[in-house]
XYZ file of C-alpha atoms in Angstrom:
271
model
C -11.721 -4.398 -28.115
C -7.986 -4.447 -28.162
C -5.913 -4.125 -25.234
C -4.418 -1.204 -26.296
C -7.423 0.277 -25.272
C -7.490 -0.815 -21.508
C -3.778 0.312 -21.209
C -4.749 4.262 -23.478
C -7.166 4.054 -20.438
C -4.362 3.714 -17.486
C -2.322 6.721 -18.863
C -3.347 9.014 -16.822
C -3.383 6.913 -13.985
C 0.365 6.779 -14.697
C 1.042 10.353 -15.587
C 1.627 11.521 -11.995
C 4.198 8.171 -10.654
C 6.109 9.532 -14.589
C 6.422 13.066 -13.565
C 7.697 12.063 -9.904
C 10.281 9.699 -10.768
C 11.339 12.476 -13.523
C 11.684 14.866 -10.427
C 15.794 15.071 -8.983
C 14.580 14.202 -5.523
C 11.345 11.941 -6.131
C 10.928 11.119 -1.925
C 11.168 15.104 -1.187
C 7.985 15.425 -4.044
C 6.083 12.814 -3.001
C 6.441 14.229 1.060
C 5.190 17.600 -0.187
C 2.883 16.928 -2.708
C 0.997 14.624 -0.977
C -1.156 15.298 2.174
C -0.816 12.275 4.034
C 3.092 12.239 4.572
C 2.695 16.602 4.561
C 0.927 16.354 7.274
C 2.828 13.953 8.738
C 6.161 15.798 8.248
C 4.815 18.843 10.054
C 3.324 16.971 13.270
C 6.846 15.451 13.467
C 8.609 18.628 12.907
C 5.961 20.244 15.741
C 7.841 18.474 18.189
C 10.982 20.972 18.548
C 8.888 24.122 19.032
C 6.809 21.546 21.819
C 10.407 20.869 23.137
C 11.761 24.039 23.765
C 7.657 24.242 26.989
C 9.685 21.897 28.543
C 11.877 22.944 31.635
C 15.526 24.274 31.049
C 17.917 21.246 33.387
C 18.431 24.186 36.195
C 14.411 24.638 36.479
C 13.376 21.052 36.822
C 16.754 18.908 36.780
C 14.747 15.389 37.069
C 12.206 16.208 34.343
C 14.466 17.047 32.318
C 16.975 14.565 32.893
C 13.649 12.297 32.436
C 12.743 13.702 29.097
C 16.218 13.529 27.873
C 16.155 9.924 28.720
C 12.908 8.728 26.856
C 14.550 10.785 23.906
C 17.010 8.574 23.734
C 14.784 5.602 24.502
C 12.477 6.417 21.777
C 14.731 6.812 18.945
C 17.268 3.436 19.917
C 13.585 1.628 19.651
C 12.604 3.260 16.583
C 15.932 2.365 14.668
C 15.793 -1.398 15.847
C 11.779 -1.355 14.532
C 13.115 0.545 11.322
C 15.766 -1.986 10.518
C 13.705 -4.834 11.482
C 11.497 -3.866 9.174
C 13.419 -2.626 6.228
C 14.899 -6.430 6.073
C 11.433 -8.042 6.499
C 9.281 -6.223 4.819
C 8.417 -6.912 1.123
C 6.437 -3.857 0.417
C 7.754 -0.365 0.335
C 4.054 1.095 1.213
C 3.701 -1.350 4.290
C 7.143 -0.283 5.086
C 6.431 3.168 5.755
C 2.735 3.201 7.016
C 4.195 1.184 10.146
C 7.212 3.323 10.689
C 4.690 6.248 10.636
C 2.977 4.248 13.519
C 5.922 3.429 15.581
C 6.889 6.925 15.312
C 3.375 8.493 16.262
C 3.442 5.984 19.210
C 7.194 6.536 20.579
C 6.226 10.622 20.058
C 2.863 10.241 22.277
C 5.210 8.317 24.989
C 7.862 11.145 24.295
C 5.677 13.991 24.820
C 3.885 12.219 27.784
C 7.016 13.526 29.770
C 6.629 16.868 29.007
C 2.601 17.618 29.909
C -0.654 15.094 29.786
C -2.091 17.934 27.538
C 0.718 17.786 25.119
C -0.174 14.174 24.455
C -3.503 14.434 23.898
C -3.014 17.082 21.656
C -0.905 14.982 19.364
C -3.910 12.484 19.950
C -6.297 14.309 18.124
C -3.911 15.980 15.337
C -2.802 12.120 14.478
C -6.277 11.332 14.645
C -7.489 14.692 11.953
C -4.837 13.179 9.716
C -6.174 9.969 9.476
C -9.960 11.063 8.723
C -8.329 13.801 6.268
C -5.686 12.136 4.773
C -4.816 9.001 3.119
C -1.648 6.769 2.542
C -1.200 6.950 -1.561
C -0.664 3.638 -3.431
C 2.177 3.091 -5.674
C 1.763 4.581 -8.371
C 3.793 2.629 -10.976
C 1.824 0.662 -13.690
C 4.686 -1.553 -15.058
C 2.612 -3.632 -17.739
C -0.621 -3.267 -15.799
C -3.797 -2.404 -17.347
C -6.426 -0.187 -15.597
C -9.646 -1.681 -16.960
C -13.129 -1.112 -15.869
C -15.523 -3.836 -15.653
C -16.824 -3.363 -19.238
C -13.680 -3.497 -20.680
C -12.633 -6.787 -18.521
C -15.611 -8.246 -19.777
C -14.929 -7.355 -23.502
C -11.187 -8.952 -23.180
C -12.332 -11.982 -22.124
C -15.219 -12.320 -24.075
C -14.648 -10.666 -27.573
C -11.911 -12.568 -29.832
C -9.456 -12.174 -26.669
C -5.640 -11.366 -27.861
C -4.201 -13.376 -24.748
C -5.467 -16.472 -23.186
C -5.216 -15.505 -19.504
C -5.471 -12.614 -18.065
C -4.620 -11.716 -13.948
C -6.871 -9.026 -12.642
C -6.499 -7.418 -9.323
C -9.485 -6.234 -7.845
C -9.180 -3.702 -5.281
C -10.288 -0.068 -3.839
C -8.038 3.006 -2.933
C -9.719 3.330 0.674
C -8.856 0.015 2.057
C -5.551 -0.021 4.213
C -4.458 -3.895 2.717
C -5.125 -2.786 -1.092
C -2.820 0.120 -0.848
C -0.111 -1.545 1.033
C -0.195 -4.649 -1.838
C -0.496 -1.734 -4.353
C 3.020 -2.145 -5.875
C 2.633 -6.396 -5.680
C 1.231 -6.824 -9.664
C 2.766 -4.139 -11.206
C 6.405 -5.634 -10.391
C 5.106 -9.135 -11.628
C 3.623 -7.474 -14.427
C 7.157 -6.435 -15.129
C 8.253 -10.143 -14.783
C 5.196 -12.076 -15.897
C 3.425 -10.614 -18.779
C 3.829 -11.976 -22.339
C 1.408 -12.583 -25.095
C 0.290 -15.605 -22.923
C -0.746 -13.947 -19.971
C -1.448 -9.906 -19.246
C -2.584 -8.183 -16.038
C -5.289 -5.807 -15.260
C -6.658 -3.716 -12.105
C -10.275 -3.189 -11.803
C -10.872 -0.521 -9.180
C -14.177 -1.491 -7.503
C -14.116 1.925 -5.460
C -15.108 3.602 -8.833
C -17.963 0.367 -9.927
C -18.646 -0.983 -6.386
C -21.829 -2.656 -8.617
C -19.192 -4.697 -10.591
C -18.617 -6.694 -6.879
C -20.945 -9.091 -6.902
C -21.031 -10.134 -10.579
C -17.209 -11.059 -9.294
C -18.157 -12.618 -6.417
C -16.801 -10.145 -4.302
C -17.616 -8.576 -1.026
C -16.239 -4.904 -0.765
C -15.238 -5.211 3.101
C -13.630 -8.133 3.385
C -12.469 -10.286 0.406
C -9.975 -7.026 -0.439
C -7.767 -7.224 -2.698
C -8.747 -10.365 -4.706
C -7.098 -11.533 -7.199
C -8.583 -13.804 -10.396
C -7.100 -15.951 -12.806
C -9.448 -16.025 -15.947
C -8.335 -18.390 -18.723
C -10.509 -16.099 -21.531
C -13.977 -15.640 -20.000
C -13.441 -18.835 -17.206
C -12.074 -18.536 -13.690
C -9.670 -20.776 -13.319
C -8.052 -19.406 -10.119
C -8.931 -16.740 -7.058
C -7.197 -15.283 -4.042
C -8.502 -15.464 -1.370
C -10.276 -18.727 -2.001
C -14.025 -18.557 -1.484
C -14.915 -21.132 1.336
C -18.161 -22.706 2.779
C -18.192 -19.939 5.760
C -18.882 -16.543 5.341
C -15.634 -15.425 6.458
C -12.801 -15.147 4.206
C -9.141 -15.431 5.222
C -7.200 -12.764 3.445
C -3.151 -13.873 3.563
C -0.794 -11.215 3.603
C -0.123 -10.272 -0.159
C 3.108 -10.861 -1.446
C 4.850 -11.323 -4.865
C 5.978 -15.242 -3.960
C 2.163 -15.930 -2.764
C 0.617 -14.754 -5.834
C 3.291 -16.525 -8.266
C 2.787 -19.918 -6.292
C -1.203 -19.649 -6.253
C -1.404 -19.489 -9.823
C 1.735 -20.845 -10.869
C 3.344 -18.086 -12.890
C 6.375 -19.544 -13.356
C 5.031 -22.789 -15.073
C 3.059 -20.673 -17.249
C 6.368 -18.547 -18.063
C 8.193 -21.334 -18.717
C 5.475 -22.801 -21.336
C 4.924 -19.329 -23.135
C 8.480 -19.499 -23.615
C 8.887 -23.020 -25.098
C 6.521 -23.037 -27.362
């Protein structure tokens, strides 16, 4: 099998991220196309018809003055959290899922002010959206391959065309595998060669393939293997002798020093 045929079978994986970023406002798209930030926008937006139940300043002076002061409150601690995070955080996805949450949290101590009822409300329309809806993963491929586990197994096994090959295994429902979503296509981008390539297995779709991996769907999410042609030569996380496995934040520098991409660059490159 040629790997032409694991990336024919990513294309329409990456149909939708090519017709967003040909869209003129991509963000505005993505925020209506897709339920999870929809829904978001609209609870958000909620808020100014909620305002307007609130007393007028010549009913209730000191609730309002109140209200108009957690206002304030609430978005001076948003902005520090934003920026905070928009200089720490590596990945775009993890970005916004926690400014979603400080938002959600500084609107339920917002709307607190106004009535109990309001609150809990909010409560249970933040809690709908989470059962209905779910953050999307990036969907750029860069020079990823989408592979199932037959086709992983053919690269490695049948007259391979590149000695290693760096496979993410992951599932679309797990909170950690969509915010690392956007870590291995960007290396892709960097990394692959004729040396190396990169493939996703999605386990969601063949949660069978698991355990001929050595992987446990609940907890060893995302994992990421090194296979020099059919050997493992390198996983992340690192199976120990206890049956719990510490999963380290995914990030771009973590994955290039576990399985030293750049020494592996470098070689491709001088020979």
């Amino acid at each position: 099998m040629e790997v032409a045929t694991a990336t024919e079978a990513s294309a329409p994986a990456a149909s939708g991220g090519a017709s967003r970023r040909g869209h003129p406002f991509p963000w505005l798209d993505v925020a209506i196309s897709e339920p999870y930030y929809f829904l978001h926008l609209i609870a958000f937006f909620s808020y100014f018809a909620a305002r307007t139940t609130a007393p007028a300043a010549e009913d209730d002076p000191e609730l309002h003055s109140r209200l108009i002061r957690r206002e304030i409150q609430a978005v001076l601690v948003f902005l520090v959290l934003f920026t905070v995070k928009i200089v720490k955080e590596e990945h775009w996805e993890t970005f916004i899922a926690d400014s979603l949450l400080y938002a959600k949290g500084l609107l339920l101590v917002v709307t607190f002010v106004i009535d109990y009822w309001l609150t809990v409300g909010y409560l249970l329309g933040f809690i709908v959206i989470y059962a209905m809806a779910q953050q999307p993963p990036y969907d750029g491929l860069g020079h990823l391959n989408h592979l199932t586990p037959l086709q992983l197994e053919s690269l490695l096994t049948e007259e391979p065309t590149t000695r290693f090959w760096l496979v993410e295994f992951r599932t679309s429902f797990l909170t950690p595998c969509i915010q690392a979503s956007s870590v291995m296509p960007e290396l892709s981008n960097i990394y692959s060669n004729k040396n190396i390539s990169f493939g996703l297995v999605d386990l969601g779709h063949f949660p069978n393939a698991a355990a001929r991996f050595g992987i446990s769907m609940w907890d060893h999410l995302p994992t990421y293997i090194l296979f020099d042609k059919a050997t493992e030569v390198a996983r992340l996380p690192e199976i120990g002798n206890g049956t719990k496995v510490f999963v380290p934040k995914v990030t771009k520098k973590l994955l290039c020093q576990h399985f030293d991409l750049d020494r592996r660059l470098i070689e491709f490159l001088s020979t």
